[in-house]
CSV table of C-alpha atoms and ligand atoms in Angstrom, one decimal:
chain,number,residue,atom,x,y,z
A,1,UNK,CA,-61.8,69.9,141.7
A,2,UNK,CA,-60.0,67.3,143.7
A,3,UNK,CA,-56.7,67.1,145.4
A,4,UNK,CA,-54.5,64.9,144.2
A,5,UNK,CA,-51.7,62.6,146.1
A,6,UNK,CA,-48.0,64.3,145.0
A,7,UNK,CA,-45.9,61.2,144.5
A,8,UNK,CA,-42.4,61.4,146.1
A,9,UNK,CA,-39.2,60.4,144.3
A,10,UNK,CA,-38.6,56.4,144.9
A,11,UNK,CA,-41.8,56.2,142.4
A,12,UNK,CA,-40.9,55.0,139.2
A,13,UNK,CA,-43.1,57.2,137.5
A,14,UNK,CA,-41.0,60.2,138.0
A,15,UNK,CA,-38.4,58.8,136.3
A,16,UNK,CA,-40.2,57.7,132.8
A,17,UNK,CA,-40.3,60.2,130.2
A,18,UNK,CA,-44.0,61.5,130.2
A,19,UNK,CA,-45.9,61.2,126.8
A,20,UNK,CA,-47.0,63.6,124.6
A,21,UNK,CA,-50.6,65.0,124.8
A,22,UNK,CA,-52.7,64.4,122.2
A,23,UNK,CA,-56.4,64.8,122.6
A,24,UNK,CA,-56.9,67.3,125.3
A,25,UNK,CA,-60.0,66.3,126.8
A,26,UNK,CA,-62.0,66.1,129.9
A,27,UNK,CA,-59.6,64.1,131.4
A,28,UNK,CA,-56.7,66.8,130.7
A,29,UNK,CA,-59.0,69.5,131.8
A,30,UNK,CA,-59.8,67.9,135.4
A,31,UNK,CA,-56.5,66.7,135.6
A,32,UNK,CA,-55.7,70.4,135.1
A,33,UNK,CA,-58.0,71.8,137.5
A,34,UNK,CA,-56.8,69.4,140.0
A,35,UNK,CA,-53.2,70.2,139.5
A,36,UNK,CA,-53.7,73.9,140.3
A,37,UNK,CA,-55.8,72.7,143.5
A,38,UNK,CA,-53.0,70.6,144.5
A,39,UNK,CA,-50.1,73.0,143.8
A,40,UNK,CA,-52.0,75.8,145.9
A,41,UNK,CA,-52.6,73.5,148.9
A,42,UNK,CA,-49.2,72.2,148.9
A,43,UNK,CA,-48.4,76.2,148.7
A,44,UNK,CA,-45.8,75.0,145.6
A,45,UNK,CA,-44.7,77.5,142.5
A,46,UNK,CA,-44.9,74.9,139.6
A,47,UNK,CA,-46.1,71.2,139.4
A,48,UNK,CA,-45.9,68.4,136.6
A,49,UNK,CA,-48.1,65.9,135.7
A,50,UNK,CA,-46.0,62.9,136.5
A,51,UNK,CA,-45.8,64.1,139.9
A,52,UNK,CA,-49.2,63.1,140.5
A,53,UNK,CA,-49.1,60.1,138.9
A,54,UNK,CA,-50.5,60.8,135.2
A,55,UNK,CA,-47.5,60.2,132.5
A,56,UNK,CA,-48.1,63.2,130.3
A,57,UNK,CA,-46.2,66.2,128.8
A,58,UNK,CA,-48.3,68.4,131.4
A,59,UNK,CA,-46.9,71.1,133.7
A,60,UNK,CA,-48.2,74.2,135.3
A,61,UNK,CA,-46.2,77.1,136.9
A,62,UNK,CA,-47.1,80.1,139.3
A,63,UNK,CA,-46.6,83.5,138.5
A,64,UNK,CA,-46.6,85.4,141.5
A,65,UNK,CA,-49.9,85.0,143.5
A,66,UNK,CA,-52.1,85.9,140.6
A,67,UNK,CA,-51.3,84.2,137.4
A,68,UNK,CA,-51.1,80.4,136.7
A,69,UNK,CA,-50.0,79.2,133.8
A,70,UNK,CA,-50.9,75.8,132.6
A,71,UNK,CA,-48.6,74.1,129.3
A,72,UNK,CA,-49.5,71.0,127.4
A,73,UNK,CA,-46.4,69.4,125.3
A,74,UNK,CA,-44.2,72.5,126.2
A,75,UNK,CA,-40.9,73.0,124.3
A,76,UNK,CA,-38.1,75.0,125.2
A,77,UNK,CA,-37.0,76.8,122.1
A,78,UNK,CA,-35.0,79.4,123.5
A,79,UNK,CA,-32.7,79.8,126.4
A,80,UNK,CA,-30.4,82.4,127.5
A,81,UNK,CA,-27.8,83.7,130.5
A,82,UNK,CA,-27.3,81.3,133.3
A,83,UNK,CA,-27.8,81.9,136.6
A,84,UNK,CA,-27.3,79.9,140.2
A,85,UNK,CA,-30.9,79.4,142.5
A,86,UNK,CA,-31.9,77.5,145.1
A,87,UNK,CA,-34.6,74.8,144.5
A,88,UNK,CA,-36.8,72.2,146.3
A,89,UNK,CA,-39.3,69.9,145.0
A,90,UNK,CA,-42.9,69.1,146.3
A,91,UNK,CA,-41.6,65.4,145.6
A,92,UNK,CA,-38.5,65.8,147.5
A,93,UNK,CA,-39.9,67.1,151.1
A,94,UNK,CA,-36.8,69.0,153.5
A,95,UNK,CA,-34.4,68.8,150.6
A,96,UNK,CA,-33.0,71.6,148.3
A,97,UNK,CA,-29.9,72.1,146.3
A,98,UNK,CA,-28.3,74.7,144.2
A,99,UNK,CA,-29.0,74.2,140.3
A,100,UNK,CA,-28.0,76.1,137.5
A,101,UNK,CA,-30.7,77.3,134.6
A,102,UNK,CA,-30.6,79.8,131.8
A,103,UNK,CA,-31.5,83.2,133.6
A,104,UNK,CA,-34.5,83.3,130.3
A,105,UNK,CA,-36.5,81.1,128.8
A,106,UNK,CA,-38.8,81.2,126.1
A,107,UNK,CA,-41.2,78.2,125.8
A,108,UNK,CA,-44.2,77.3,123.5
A,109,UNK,CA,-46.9,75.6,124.5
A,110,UNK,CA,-50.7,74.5,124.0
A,111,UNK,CA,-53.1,76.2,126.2
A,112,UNK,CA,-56.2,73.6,127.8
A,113,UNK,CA,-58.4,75.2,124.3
A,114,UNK,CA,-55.2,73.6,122.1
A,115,UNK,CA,-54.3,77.0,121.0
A,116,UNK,CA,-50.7,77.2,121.0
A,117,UNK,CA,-49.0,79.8,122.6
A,118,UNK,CA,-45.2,81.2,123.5
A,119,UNK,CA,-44.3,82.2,126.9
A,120,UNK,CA,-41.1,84.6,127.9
A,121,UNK,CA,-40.0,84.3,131.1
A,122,UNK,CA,-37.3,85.3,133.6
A,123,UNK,CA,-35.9,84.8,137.2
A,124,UNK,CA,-37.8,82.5,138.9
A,125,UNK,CA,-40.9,81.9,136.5
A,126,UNK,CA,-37.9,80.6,134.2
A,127,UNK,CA,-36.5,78.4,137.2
A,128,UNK,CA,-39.6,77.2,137.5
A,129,UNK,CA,-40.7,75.9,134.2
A,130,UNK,CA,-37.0,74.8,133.6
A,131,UNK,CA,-37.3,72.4,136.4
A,132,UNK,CA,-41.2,71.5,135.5
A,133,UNK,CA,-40.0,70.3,132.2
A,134,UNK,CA,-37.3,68.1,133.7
A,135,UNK,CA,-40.0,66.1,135.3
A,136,UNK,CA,-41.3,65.5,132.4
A,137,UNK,CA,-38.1,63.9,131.1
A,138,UNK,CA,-37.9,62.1,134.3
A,139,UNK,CA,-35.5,64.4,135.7
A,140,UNK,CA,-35.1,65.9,139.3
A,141,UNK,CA,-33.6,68.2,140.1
A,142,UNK,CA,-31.1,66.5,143.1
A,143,UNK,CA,-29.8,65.4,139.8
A,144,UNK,CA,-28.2,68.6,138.4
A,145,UNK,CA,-27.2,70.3,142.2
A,146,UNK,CA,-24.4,71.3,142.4
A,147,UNK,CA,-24.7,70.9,146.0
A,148,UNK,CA,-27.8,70.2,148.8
A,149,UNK,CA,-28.4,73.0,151.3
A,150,UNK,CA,-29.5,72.1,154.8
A,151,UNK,CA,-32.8,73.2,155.3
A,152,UNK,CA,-32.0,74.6,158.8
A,153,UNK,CA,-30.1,77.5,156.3
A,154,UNK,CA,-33.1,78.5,154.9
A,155,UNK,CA,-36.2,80.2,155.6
A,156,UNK,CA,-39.7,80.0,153.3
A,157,UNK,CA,-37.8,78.7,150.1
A,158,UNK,CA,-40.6,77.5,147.6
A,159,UNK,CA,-41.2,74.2,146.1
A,160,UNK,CA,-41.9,73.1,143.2
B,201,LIG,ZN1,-40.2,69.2,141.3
């Protein structure tokens, strides 16, 4: 495994739609691998492909300490509730905003074997993929805040 460098948002590459995933191979897997490495060492909740530079439909979001889950080509097929949360972004260093997301989310997915499989989630595991998938639209989320917090007003707010 490898760390990787976490673009920040003047690159292009944020902002291109990412393509879809179609041959999950070594490639995918390493860049996989090196996304959790990188996620964990920038101490972030959720990280997307594009962010470090690969253009793909590839995201992967923390659930607590434990559990990370890792989505190839996820969809959003179901969203519910809305709610207001306070977000930052490992490509947006010292800035956060307040966005709103459906309060549930379920998403499928293909897991690195290319089974598919359909994640429920809720508070901020729902927050997070909500904003993974933007990147992969090319969207950030200083697009959709309502308003940017100063960061002196806040204390160990994650990133994603
Ligand atoms: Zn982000």
């Amino acid at each position: 495994m490898a760390l990787r460098n976490i673009l920040n948002d003047n690159h292009p590459v944020l902002r291109k739609r990412t393509d879809e995933v179609k041959n999950i191979n070594s490639g995918v897997l390493r860049l996989l691998n090196d996304m959790r490495e990188t996620m964990k060492d920038a101490d972030g909740v959720g990280l997307a492909a594009n962010q470090v530079g690969v253009s793909k439909r590839i995201i992967i979001a923390a659930d607590g300490d434990e559990i990370i889950y890792e989505l190839i080509n996820p969809c959003c097929e179901e969203r519910e509730g809305d709610e207001l949360g306070i977000e930052g972004c490992l490509s947006i260093p010292q800035t956060y905003g307040e966005v709103e997301r459906a309060s549930k989310v379920v998403v499928t997915a293909l897991n690195r074997d290319g089974k598919p499989f359909r994640l429920t989630a809720e508070g901020l595991l729902a927050r997070v993929l909500q904003h993974e998938m933007d990147h992969l639209e090319g969207i950030l989320f200083t697009d959709k805040a309502l308003r940017l917090i100063d960061p002196a007003d806040l204390q160990g707010d994650e990133e994603s």
